[in-house]
Amino acid sequence: MAENKFDVVVIGSGPGGYVCAIRCAQLGFKTAIVEKNSSLGGTCLNIGCIPSKALLDSSEKYYQAIHHFKEHGIQIKDIAIDLETMMKRKDQVVKELTDGIKFLMNKNKIQVFNGIGSFYSYSTDKIEIQIHNNDKQEIIETKKCVIATGSQVITPKDIGLNVDIDGEQIIISDHALSLKKIPKSLLVIGGGVIGLELGSVWNRLGTAVTIVEVLPDILMGLDGKMRQIARKSLEKQGLKFLLQHKVIDLQKKQNSVLSKIQTPKNETIEIETEKVLVAVGRKPYTTGLNLEKIGVELNERGRIKVNEHWETNLKNIFAIGDVIEGPMLAHKAEEEGVAVANYIANKYAHVNYNLCPFVVYTWPEIAWVGKSEEKLKEEGIEYNVGTFLFRANGRAKGMGETEGQVKILADKKTDKILGVSIVGPYASEILGEAVVAMEFGGSAEDLGRSFHSHPNLLEVIKEAALDVNKEAIHK
Ligand code: NAI
């Protein structure tokens, strides 16, 4: 095959794109990946999941040192934050992981083009690449193309606020991950995942954080009872929530921002903070791809329309990840990346969207999969409930991490697990067991009767599963 001809070209190197490229290479396709940024890994690795988790861990260690080390009999004098070092560590974590992707591309003989990719003229099999830091264009040919260009932030203007993101006073997550000074106060617009995670980081480091959420509660996808437990725990740490409130105006002052906020009673209150973080979601990113010219259809929300095989209305052009429908999550994009490669090779692939897990990396962590109690009621499905508190778990007690609980919902007739939600220490890790059990169509009894080493946080899952049929031992 000529050098500029490929079997598959993937546009975008986020978790969807790079995973797809690796799977394509494994399947024997001559594969290329096009990335507009100088570093691979997309939003997740560079300015999303990974740097935020690095800062969440650093800030949690600081918070623990101040608030909980004493309980363990550890006394530290003069605890202080060196923000520069904290940020450098975070940057190093990002660098090692993005370099790791470069290594994986080489190892799998995937050709990387650093530049902006777009469909060339009116053709669907030619990609033009505007090479990074260079005036050069390159045109490559491909049999199939996978669009994995991800998403971009929803701006204040998108929600009717007449200010620009300036990176100083009005910021988005990119900036909140790299602040040079700890702000005295921060107003966060949006009580979603970014609001809670980055709100937690700065709250732990000493910032007074207020989160404004337009809906009646945070994380509306989570089971109602568990939502309350999570919110109360975050409130105890100092996060302030204004629910069913809406920011209607932002005015920049010299060193602060004045936010006008509409209350549920239609009154207007004003809050002045050093910075405002806009975290109201993300929108698909298709800029510059030339999709209009070649005729790829988008839906009314700007997401690329695909069928059940991730194929667009144009044969041989596929799309995955944030740019199509579904939750904007790295692991959802990864599953689609592997599946679309398998489909291209074998015409068979499947993603079980019902079991896509959701995790919020606050502390305690919040994690869930499957259906909430509210959803089961809405669908008229009869269920049993099992719960268990971390407070009654030996490992959690030993760690001094006793906040939160597990809740399991299982079908009343068959005992099949329908939903699991966890608020507690390492909920993100614990949830994995539930996802696997559900993937195999497991029942609450299956989970409850499986060996769990002792003492272990996962025993909380076992006990909650036993509690579904009122057989919990330590309850
Ligand atoms: P999000 O969709 O999670 O939350 C946005 C929140 O803003 C919602 O609760 C929404 O009701 C609220 N909102 C919308 N308009 C508003 C307004 N005008 N005033 C007040 N509240 C308003 O979006 P977020 O937090 O920006 O995250 C973006 C994406 O990144 C999401 O898809 C999220 O899943 C993903 N992400 C995932 C993480 C994880 O899995 N741990 C971590 C960080 C981001």
Coordinates of C-alpha atoms and ligand atoms in Angstrom, one line a residue:
M1 CA 0.0 0.0 0.0
A2 CA 1.4 3.5 -0.9
E3 CA 2.7 5.5 2.0
N4 CA -0.2 7.9 2.1
K5 CA -2.9 5.3 1.8
F6 CA -4.5 3.7 4.8
D7 CA -7.2 1.2 5.7
V8 CA -8.5 3.3 8.6
V9 CA -7.8 6.9 9.6
V10 CA -9.0 8.0 13.0
I11 CA -9.5 11.7 13.6
G12 CA -8.9 12.6 17.3
S13 CA -6.6 10.9 19.8
G14 CA -8.7 11.0 22.9
P15 CA -9.6 7.7 24.7
G16 CA -12.1 6.9 21.9
G17 CA -9.7 7.6 19.1
Y18 CA -6.4 6.2 20.3
V19 CA -8.0 3.0 21.6
C20 CA -9.8 2.6 18.3
A21 CA -6.5 3.0 16.4
I22 CA -4.8 0.4 18.6
R23 CA -7.6 -2.1 18.0
C24 CA -7.6 -1.4 14.3
A25 CA -3.8 -2.1 14.2
Q26 CA -4.3 -5.3 16.2
L27 CA -6.8 -6.4 13.6
G28 CA -4.2 -5.9 10.9
F29 CA -5.4 -2.6 9.4
K30 CA -2.9 -0.1 8.2
T31 CA -3.9 2.7 10.6
A32 CA -3.3 6.4 11.0
I33 CA -4.4 8.9 13.7
V34 CA -4.7 12.6 13.2
E35 CA -4.5 14.9 16.2
K36 CA -4.7 18.7 16.2
N37 CA -2.9 19.2 19.6
S38 CA 0.8 18.6 20.0
S39 CA 0.2 16.0 22.7
L40 CA -1.9 12.8 22.3
G41 CA -4.7 11.8 24.6
G42 CA -7.4 14.4 24.1
T43 CA -9.4 16.2 26.8
C44 CA -9.3 13.2 29.2
L45 CA -5.5 12.9 29.5
N46 CA -4.5 16.5 28.9
I47 CA -7.1 18.7 30.5
G48 CA -9.8 16.4 32.0
C49 CA -9.9 13.1 33.9
I50 CA -6.2 12.6 34.6
P51 CA -5.1 16.1 35.8
S52 CA -8.3 16.5 37.8
K53 CA -7.7 13.1 39.5
A54 CA -4.1 14.1 40.3
L55 CA -5.3 17.3 41.9
L56 CA -8.1 15.5 43.7
D57 CA -5.6 13.1 45.2
S58 CA -3.2 15.9 46.3
S59 CA -5.9 18.1 47.8
E60 CA -7.5 15.1 49.6
K61 CA -4.1 14.2 51.2
Y62 CA -3.8 17.8 52.4
Y63 CA -7.4 17.7 53.7
Q64 CA -6.7 14.5 55.5
A65 CA -3.5 15.8 57.0
I66 CA -5.4 18.8 58.5
H67 CA -8.6 17.1 59.5
H68 CA -8.0 13.4 60.1
F69 CA -4.3 12.6 60.9
K70 CA -4.9 13.6 64.5
E71 CA -7.4 10.8 64.9
H72 CA -4.7 8.4 63.9
G73 CA -2.3 9.9 66.4
I74 CA -0.2 11.7 63.9
Q75 CA 0.7 15.2 64.6
I76 CA 2.1 17.5 62.0
K77 CA 3.1 21.0 62.6
D78 CA 3.0 23.8 60.0
I79 CA 1.1 22.0 57.2
A80 CA 1.3 24.2 54.2
I81 CA 0.5 24.0 50.5
D82 CA 3.1 24.4 47.8
L83 CA 0.7 24.9 44.9
E84 CA 3.5 25.1 42.3
T85 CA 4.8 21.6 43.3
M86 CA 1.3 20.3 43.3
M87 CA 0.7 21.6 39.8
K88 CA 4.1 20.3 38.6
R89 CA 3.3 16.8 39.9
K90 CA 0.0 17.0 38.1
D91 CA 1.7 18.1 34.8
Q92 CA 4.2 15.2 35.2
V93 CA 1.4 12.7 35.6
V94 CA -0.2 14.0 32.4
K95 CA 3.2 14.0 30.6
E96 CA 4.0 10.4 31.5
L97 CA 0.6 9.2 30.3
T98 CA 0.5 11.2 27.1
D99 CA 4.1 10.0 26.3
G100 CA 2.7 6.5 27.0
I101 CA 0.2 6.9 24.2
K102 CA 2.9 8.0 21.9
F103 CA 4.8 4.8 22.8
L104 CA 1.7 2.7 22.1
M105 CA 1.2 4.3 18.7
N106 CA 4.8 3.5 17.8
K107 CA 4.5 0.0 19.2
N108 CA 1.4 -0.7 17.1
K109 CA 2.9 1.0 14.0
I110 CA 0.1 3.6 13.9
Q111 CA 1.2 6.6 11.9
V112 CA 0.5 9.8 13.8
F113 CA -0.2 13.1 12.0
N114 CA 0.0 16.2 14.2
G115 CA -2.3 18.6 12.6
I116 CA -5.9 19.6 12.0
G117 CA -7.7 16.9 9.9
S118 CA -10.6 17.6 7.6
F119 CA -12.4 15.8 4.8
Y120 CA -10.7 17.1 1.6
S121 CA -12.9 18.9 -0.8
Y122 CA -16.1 16.8 -1.5
S123 CA -14.4 13.4 -1.1
T124 CA -15.1 11.0 1.7
D125 CA -12.0 9.0 1.4
K126 CA -9.4 11.8 1.5
I127 CA -8.3 13.6 4.6
E128 CA -6.4 16.8 4.4
I129 CA -4.1 17.6 7.3
Q130 CA -2.9 21.1 8.1
I131 CA 0.4 20.1 9.7
H132 CA 1.0 21.5 13.2
N133 CA 3.5 24.5 13.4
N134 CA 3.9 24.4 9.7
D135 CA 2.3 25.8 6.6
K136 CA 2.3 22.4 5.0
Q137 CA -0.8 20.4 4.1
E138 CA -0.7 16.7 3.5
I139 CA -3.5 14.6 1.9
I140 CA -3.9 11.0 2.9
E141 CA -6.3 8.4 1.5
T142 CA -8.3 6.0 3.5
K143 CA -10.8 3.2 3.0
K144 CA -12.6 3.9 6.3
C145 CA -12.6 6.9 8.6
V146 CA -13.5 7.1 12.3
I147 CA -14.4 10.5 13.7
A148 CA -13.5 10.8 17.4
T149 CA -13.1 14.5 17.8
G150 CA -14.8 14.7 21.2
S151 CA -16.4 17.7 22.7
Q152 CA -15.8 21.3 23.8
V153 CA -17.0 23.3 26.7
I154 CA -20.4 25.0 26.8
T155 CA -19.6 28.7 27.2
P156 CA -21.3 31.4 29.2
K157 CA -22.7 32.9 26.0
D158 CA -24.3 29.5 25.1
I159 CA -26.3 29.8 28.3
G160 CA -27.2 33.5 27.8
L161 CA -24.6 35.1 29.9
N162 CA -22.9 38.1 28.2
V163 CA -19.3 37.5 29.2
D164 CA -16.3 35.7 27.6
I165 CA -14.1 33.1 29.3
D166 CA -11.0 35.1 30.1
G167 CA -9.1 32.4 32.0
E168 CA -8.6 34.8 34.9
Q169 CA -11.9 35.7 36.5
I170 CA -14.3 33.7 34.3
I171 CA -12.8 30.3 34.0
I172 CA -13.5 26.8 32.7
S173 CA -12.1 23.5 33.9
D174 CA -8.9 23.9 31.8
H175 CA -8.0 27.0 33.9
A176 CA -9.3 25.6 37.2
L177 CA -6.8 22.8 36.8
S178 CA -3.9 25.2 36.5
L179 CA -4.5 28.1 38.9
K180 CA -1.4 29.8 40.2
K181 CA -2.9 31.0 43.4
I182 CA -5.6 29.6 45.7
P183 CA -8.7 31.9 45.2
K184 CA -10.4 33.1 48.3
S185 CA -13.8 32.4 46.8
L186 CA -15.2 30.6 43.8
L187 CA -18.7 30.4 42.3
V188 CA -19.3 27.3 40.2
I189 CA -22.1 27.3 37.7
G190 CA -23.3 23.7 37.3
G191 CA -23.6 21.0 40.0
G192 CA -22.4 18.3 37.6
V193 CA -19.3 16.2 37.7
I194 CA -16.8 19.0 37.0
G195 CA -18.5 21.3 39.5
L196 CA -18.3 18.7 42.2
E197 CA -14.8 17.5 41.5
L198 CA -13.1 20.8 40.9
G199 CA -15.3 22.5 43.6
S200 CA -13.9 19.8 46.0
V201 CA -10.3 20.4 45.0
W202 CA -10.4 24.1 45.7
N203 CA -12.7 23.8 48.7
R204 CA -10.1 21.4 50.3
L205 CA -7.3 23.9 49.6
G206 CA -9.2 26.7 51.4
T207 CA -11.4 28.4 48.8
A208 CA -15.0 29.2 49.8
V209 CA -17.0 27.4 47.1
T210 CA -20.6 28.0 46.1
I211 CA -22.2 25.7 43.5
V212 CA -25.2 27.0 41.6
E213 CA -27.3 24.2 40.1
V214 CA -30.4 25.0 38.0
L215 CA -32.1 21.6 38.6
P216 CA -33.6 20.5 42.0
D217 CA -30.5 18.5 42.9
I218 CA -27.0 17.6 42.0
L219 CA -26.3 14.5 39.8
M220 CA -29.9 13.9 38.8
G221 CA -29.0 10.5 37.2
L222 CA -28.1 9.1 40.6
D223 CA -30.6 7.3 42.9
G224 CA -32.5 10.0 44.9
K225 CA -31.6 8.7 48.4
M226 CA -28.0 8.3 47.5
R227 CA -27.9 11.8 46.0
Q228 CA -29.0 13.2 49.4
I229 CA -26.3 11.2 51.2
A230 CA -23.7 12.5 48.7
R231 CA -24.8 16.1 48.9
K232 CA -24.9 16.1 52.7
S233 CA -21.4 14.7 52.9
L234 CA -20.1 17.4 50.6
E235 CA -22.0 20.1 52.5
K236 CA -20.3 18.9 55.7
Q237 CA -17.0 19.6 54.0
G238 CA -18.0 23.2 53.4
L239 CA -19.3 23.2 49.8
K240 CA -22.4 25.4 49.6
F241 CA -25.2 24.5 47.2
L242 CA -27.8 26.7 45.7
L243 CA -30.2 24.3 44.1
Q244 CA -32.9 25.4 41.6
H245 CA -31.0 28.6 41.2
K246 CA -29.9 30.2 38.0
V247 CA -27.1 32.6 37.2
I248 CA -28.7 35.4 35.1
D249 CA -25.9 37.9 34.9
L250 CA -22.1 38.0 35.5
Q251 CA -20.4 41.4 35.9
K252 CA -16.6 41.5 36.0
K253 CA -15.1 43.9 38.5
Q254 CA -11.5 44.7 39.0
N255 CA -10.6 41.7 41.2
S256 CA -13.9 39.9 41.4
V257 CA -17.1 38.9 39.6
L258 CA -20.6 39.9 40.7
S259 CA -23.1 37.1 39.9
K260 CA -26.8 37.8 39.9
I261 CA -28.7 34.7 40.7
Q262 CA -32.4 33.9 40.4
T263 CA -33.8 32.0 43.3
P264 CA -36.7 29.4 43.1
K265 CA -39.0 32.2 44.3
N266 CA -38.0 34.4 41.4
E267 CA -36.0 36.7 43.6
T268 CA -32.6 37.9 42.6
I269 CA -29.6 37.5 44.9
E270 CA -26.1 38.7 44.4
I271 CA -22.9 36.9 45.2
E272 CA -19.4 38.4 44.7
T273 CA -16.5 36.0 44.3
E274 CA -12.9 36.1 43.1
K275 CA -13.6 33.7 40.3
V276 CA -16.5 32.1 38.5
L277 CA -16.1 28.6 37.1
V278 CA -18.4 27.7 34.3
A279 CA -19.2 23.9 34.3
V280 CA -22.5 23.5 32.6
G281 CA -21.6 20.6 30.3
R282 CA -19.9 20.1 27.0
K283 CA -21.0 20.1 23.3
P284 CA -19.8 18.0 20.4
Y285 CA -16.7 19.3 18.6
T286 CA -16.9 19.0 14.8
T287 CA -15.3 22.3 13.8
G288 CA -13.2 22.3 10.7
L289 CA -14.0 18.7 9.7
N290 CA -15.8 19.9 6.6
L291 CA -18.8 17.7 7.4
E292 CA -21.3 20.0 5.8
K293 CA -19.5 19.7 2.5
I294 CA -19.4 16.0 2.4
G295 CA -23.0 15.7 3.8
V296 CA -22.5 13.9 7.2
E297 CA -25.7 14.4 9.1
L298 CA -25.9 15.9 12.6
N299 CA -28.8 15.8 15.0
E300 CA -30.5 18.8 16.5
R301 CA -27.9 19.0 19.3
G302 CA -25.0 19.0 16.8
R303 CA -24.0 15.4 17.5
I304 CA -23.1 13.2 14.5
K305 CA -25.9 10.8 13.7
V306 CA -24.8 7.1 13.7
N307 CA -26.6 3.8 13.4
E308 CA -26.1 0.9 15.8
H309 CA -22.8 0.2 14.1
W310 CA -21.5 3.7 14.7
E311 CA -21.8 4.4 11.0
T312 CA -22.8 7.8 9.8
N313 CA -25.2 8.4 6.9
L314 CA -22.1 8.1 4.7
K315 CA -20.8 4.6 4.1
N316 CA -17.3 4.0 5.5
I317 CA -17.4 7.1 7.8
F318 CA -17.9 6.2 11.4
A319 CA -18.1 8.3 14.6
I320 CA -17.6 7.5 18.3
G321 CA -17.3 9.1 21.7
D322 CA -18.5 12.6 22.8
V323 CA -19.3 13.6 19.2
I324 CA -22.2 11.1 19.0
E325 CA -25.2 10.6 21.4
G326 CA -24.7 9.2 24.9
P327 CA -22.9 10.2 28.1
M328 CA -19.6 12.1 27.5
L329 CA -17.4 9.7 29.3
A330 CA -13.9 8.4 28.4
H331 CA -14.8 4.7 29.1
K332 CA -17.9 5.0 26.9
A333 CA -15.7 6.3 24.1
E334 CA -13.2 3.5 24.6
E335 CA -15.8 0.8 24.4
E336 CA -17.1 2.3 21.2
G337 CA -13.5 2.6 19.9
V338 CA -12.9 -1.1 20.2
A339 CA -16.4 -2.0 19.0
V340 CA -16.2 0.1 15.8
A341 CA -12.8 -1.5 14.9
N342 CA -14.2 -5.0 15.5
Y343 CA -17.3 -4.0 13.4
I344 CA -15.1 -2.8 10.5
A345 CA -13.1 -6.0 10.6
N346 CA -15.8 -8.6 11.4
K347 CA -19.2 -6.9 11.0
Y348 CA -20.0 -7.8 14.6
A349 CA -19.6 -5.7 17.7
H350 CA -21.7 -4.8 20.7
V351 CA -21.6 -2.2 23.5
N352 CA -23.9 -2.8 26.5
Y353 CA -24.8 0.9 27.2
N354 CA -27.1 -0.2 30.1
L355 CA -24.1 -1.0 32.1
C356 CA -22.0 2.2 31.6
P357 CA -20.8 3.1 35.0
F358 CA -20.8 6.7 36.3
V359 CA -18.3 7.9 38.9
V360 CA -17.7 11.2 40.6
Y361 CA -14.3 11.4 42.2
T362 CA -15.2 13.5 45.2
W363 CA -14.5 12.1 48.7
P364 CA -16.4 10.0 49.6
E365 CA -16.6 8.9 46.0
I366 CA -19.9 8.6 44.2
A367 CA -20.5 5.7 41.8
W368 CA -23.4 4.0 40.1
V369 CA -24.5 1.7 37.4
G370 CA -27.8 0.6 36.1
K371 CA -31.2 1.9 37.3
S372 CA -32.2 4.1 40.2
E373 CA -35.2 3.4 42.4
E374 CA -37.0 6.3 40.7
K375 CA -36.3 4.8 37.2
L376 CA -37.6 1.4 38.2
K377 CA -40.8 3.0 39.6
E378 CA -41.2 4.9 36.4
E379 CA -40.9 1.7 34.4
G380 CA -43.2 -0.2 36.7
I381 CA -40.6 -2.8 37.5
E382 CA -41.0 -4.5 41.0
Y383 CA -37.8 -4.7 43.0
N384 CA -36.2 -5.4 46.3
V385 CA -33.7 -3.1 48.0
G386 CA -30.6 -4.0 49.9
T387 CA -28.4 -1.5 51.7
F388 CA -25.3 -1.6 53.9
L389 CA -23.4 1.2 55.6
F390 CA -19.6 1.5 55.5
R391 CA -19.8 2.3 59.2
A392 CA -20.4 -1.4 59.9
N393 CA -17.4 -2.6 57.8
G394 CA -14.2 -3.5 59.6
R395 CA -11.8 -2.3 56.9
A396 CA -13.6 1.1 56.6
K397 CA -13.5 1.5 60.4
G398 CA -9.8 0.7 60.5
M399 CA -9.2 3.3 57.7
G400 CA -11.4 5.9 59.5
E401 CA -13.5 6.1 56.3
T402 CA -16.9 5.2 57.5
E403 CA -19.1 7.6 55.6
G404 CA -21.6 6.4 53.0
Q405 CA -23.4 3.3 52.0
V406 CA -24.1 0.8 49.2
K407 CA -27.5 0.4 47.7
I408 CA -28.5 -2.6 45.5
L409 CA -31.7 -2.9 43.6
A410 CA -32.7 -6.4 42.4
D411 CA -35.7 -7.7 40.4
K412 CA -38.4 -8.9 42.8
K413 CA -39.1 -12.1 41.0
T414 CA -35.7 -13.1 39.5
D415 CA -33.4 -11.4 42.0
K416 CA -31.4 -10.1 39.0
I417 CA -29.3 -7.0 39.9
L418 CA -30.8 -4.0 38.2
G419 CA -28.9 -1.1 39.8
V420 CA -26.1 -0.4 42.2
S421 CA -25.1 2.9 43.7
I422 CA -22.3 3.6 46.2
V423 CA -21.3 6.7 48.1
G424 CA -18.2 5.8 50.1
P425 CA -14.4 5.3 50.1
Y426 CA -13.1 4.1 46.8
A427 CA -16.6 3.7 45.4
S428 CA -15.1 3.9 41.9
E429 CA -13.1 0.8 42.5
I430 CA -15.8 -1.1 44.4
L431 CA -18.4 -0.5 41.6
G432 CA -16.3 -2.6 39.2
E433 CA -17.5 -5.8 41.0
A434 CA -21.1 -4.8 40.5
V435 CA -20.6 -4.0 36.8
V436 CA -19.0 -7.4 36.2
A437 CA -21.7 -9.2 38.1
M438 CA -24.4 -7.4 36.1
E439 CA -22.6 -8.0 32.8
F440 CA -23.0 -11.7 33.6
G441 CA -26.6 -11.3 34.5
G442 CA -25.9 -12.0 38.1
S443 CA -28.4 -12.0 41.0
A444 CA -28.1 -10.4 44.4
E445 CA -27.7 -14.0 45.8
D446 CA -24.8 -14.6 43.4
L447 CA -23.0 -11.5 44.8
G448 CA -24.0 -12.3 48.4
R449 CA -22.7 -15.9 48.2
S450 CA -19.4 -15.1 46.5
F451 CA -16.2 -15.2 48.7
H452 CA -15.0 -11.7 49.7
S453 CA -11.7 -11.6 51.5
H454 CA -11.8 -10.1 55.0
P455 CA -11.4 -7.4 56.0
N456 CA -12.2 -5.6 52.8
L457 CA -14.3 -2.6 51.7
L458 CA -16.0 -4.9 49.1
E459 CA -17.7 -6.8 51.9
V460 CA -20.1 -3.8 51.9
I461 CA -21.3 -4.9 48.5
K462 CA -21.6 -8.5 49.7
E463 CA -23.7 -7.4 52.7
A464 CA -25.9 -5.1 50.7
A465 CA -26.5 -8.0 48.3
L466 CA -27.4 -10.3 51.2
D467 CA -29.7 -7.5 52.5
V468 CA -31.7 -7.6 49.3
N469 CA -33.2 -10.8 50.6
K470 CA -32.9 -9.7 54.2
E471 CA -30.0 -12.0 55.0
A472 CA -27.3 -9.5 55.8
I473 CA -25.1 -10.8 58.6
H474 CA -23.7 -7.6 60.2
K475 CA -26.8 -5.4 59.8
Ligands
NAI1 P1 -22.5 17.9 33.6 O1 -23.4 17.6 32.4 O2 -21.9 16.7 34.4 O3 -23.1 18.9 34.6 C1 -23.6 20.1 34.2 C2 -24.5 20.6 35.3 O4 -24.8 22.0 35.0 C3 -25.9 19.9 35.3 O5 -26.2 19.4 36.6 C4 -26.8 20.9 34.7 O6 -28.1 20.8 35.3 C5 -26.2 22.2 35.2 N1 -26.5 23.4 34.5 C6 -26.7 23.5 33.2 N2 -27.0 24.8 32.8 C7 -27.0 25.5 34.0 C8 -27.2 26.9 34.3 N3 -27.5 27.8 33.4 N4 -27.1 27.2 35.6 C9 -26.8 26.3 36.6 N5 -26.6 25.0 36.3 C10 -26.7 24.6 35.0 O7 -21.3 18.7 32.9 P2 -19.8 19.1 33.5 O8 -19.8 18.9 34.9 O9 -19.5 20.4 32.8 O10 -18.9 18.0 32.8 C11 -18.8 18.0 31.4 C12 -18.6 16.6 30.9 O11 -17.4 16.0 31.3 C13 -19.8 15.7 31.4 O12 -20.3 15.0 30.3 C14 -19.1 14.8 32.4 O13 -19.7 13.5 32.4 C15 -17.7 14.7 31.9 N6 -16.8 14.5 33.1 C16 -16.8 13.3 33.6 C17 -16.0 13.1 34.8 C18 -16.1 11.8 35.4 O14 -16.6 10.8 34.8 N7 -15.6 11.6 36.7 C19 -15.2 14.2 35.3 C20 -15.4 15.4 34.7 C21 -16.1 15.6 33.6

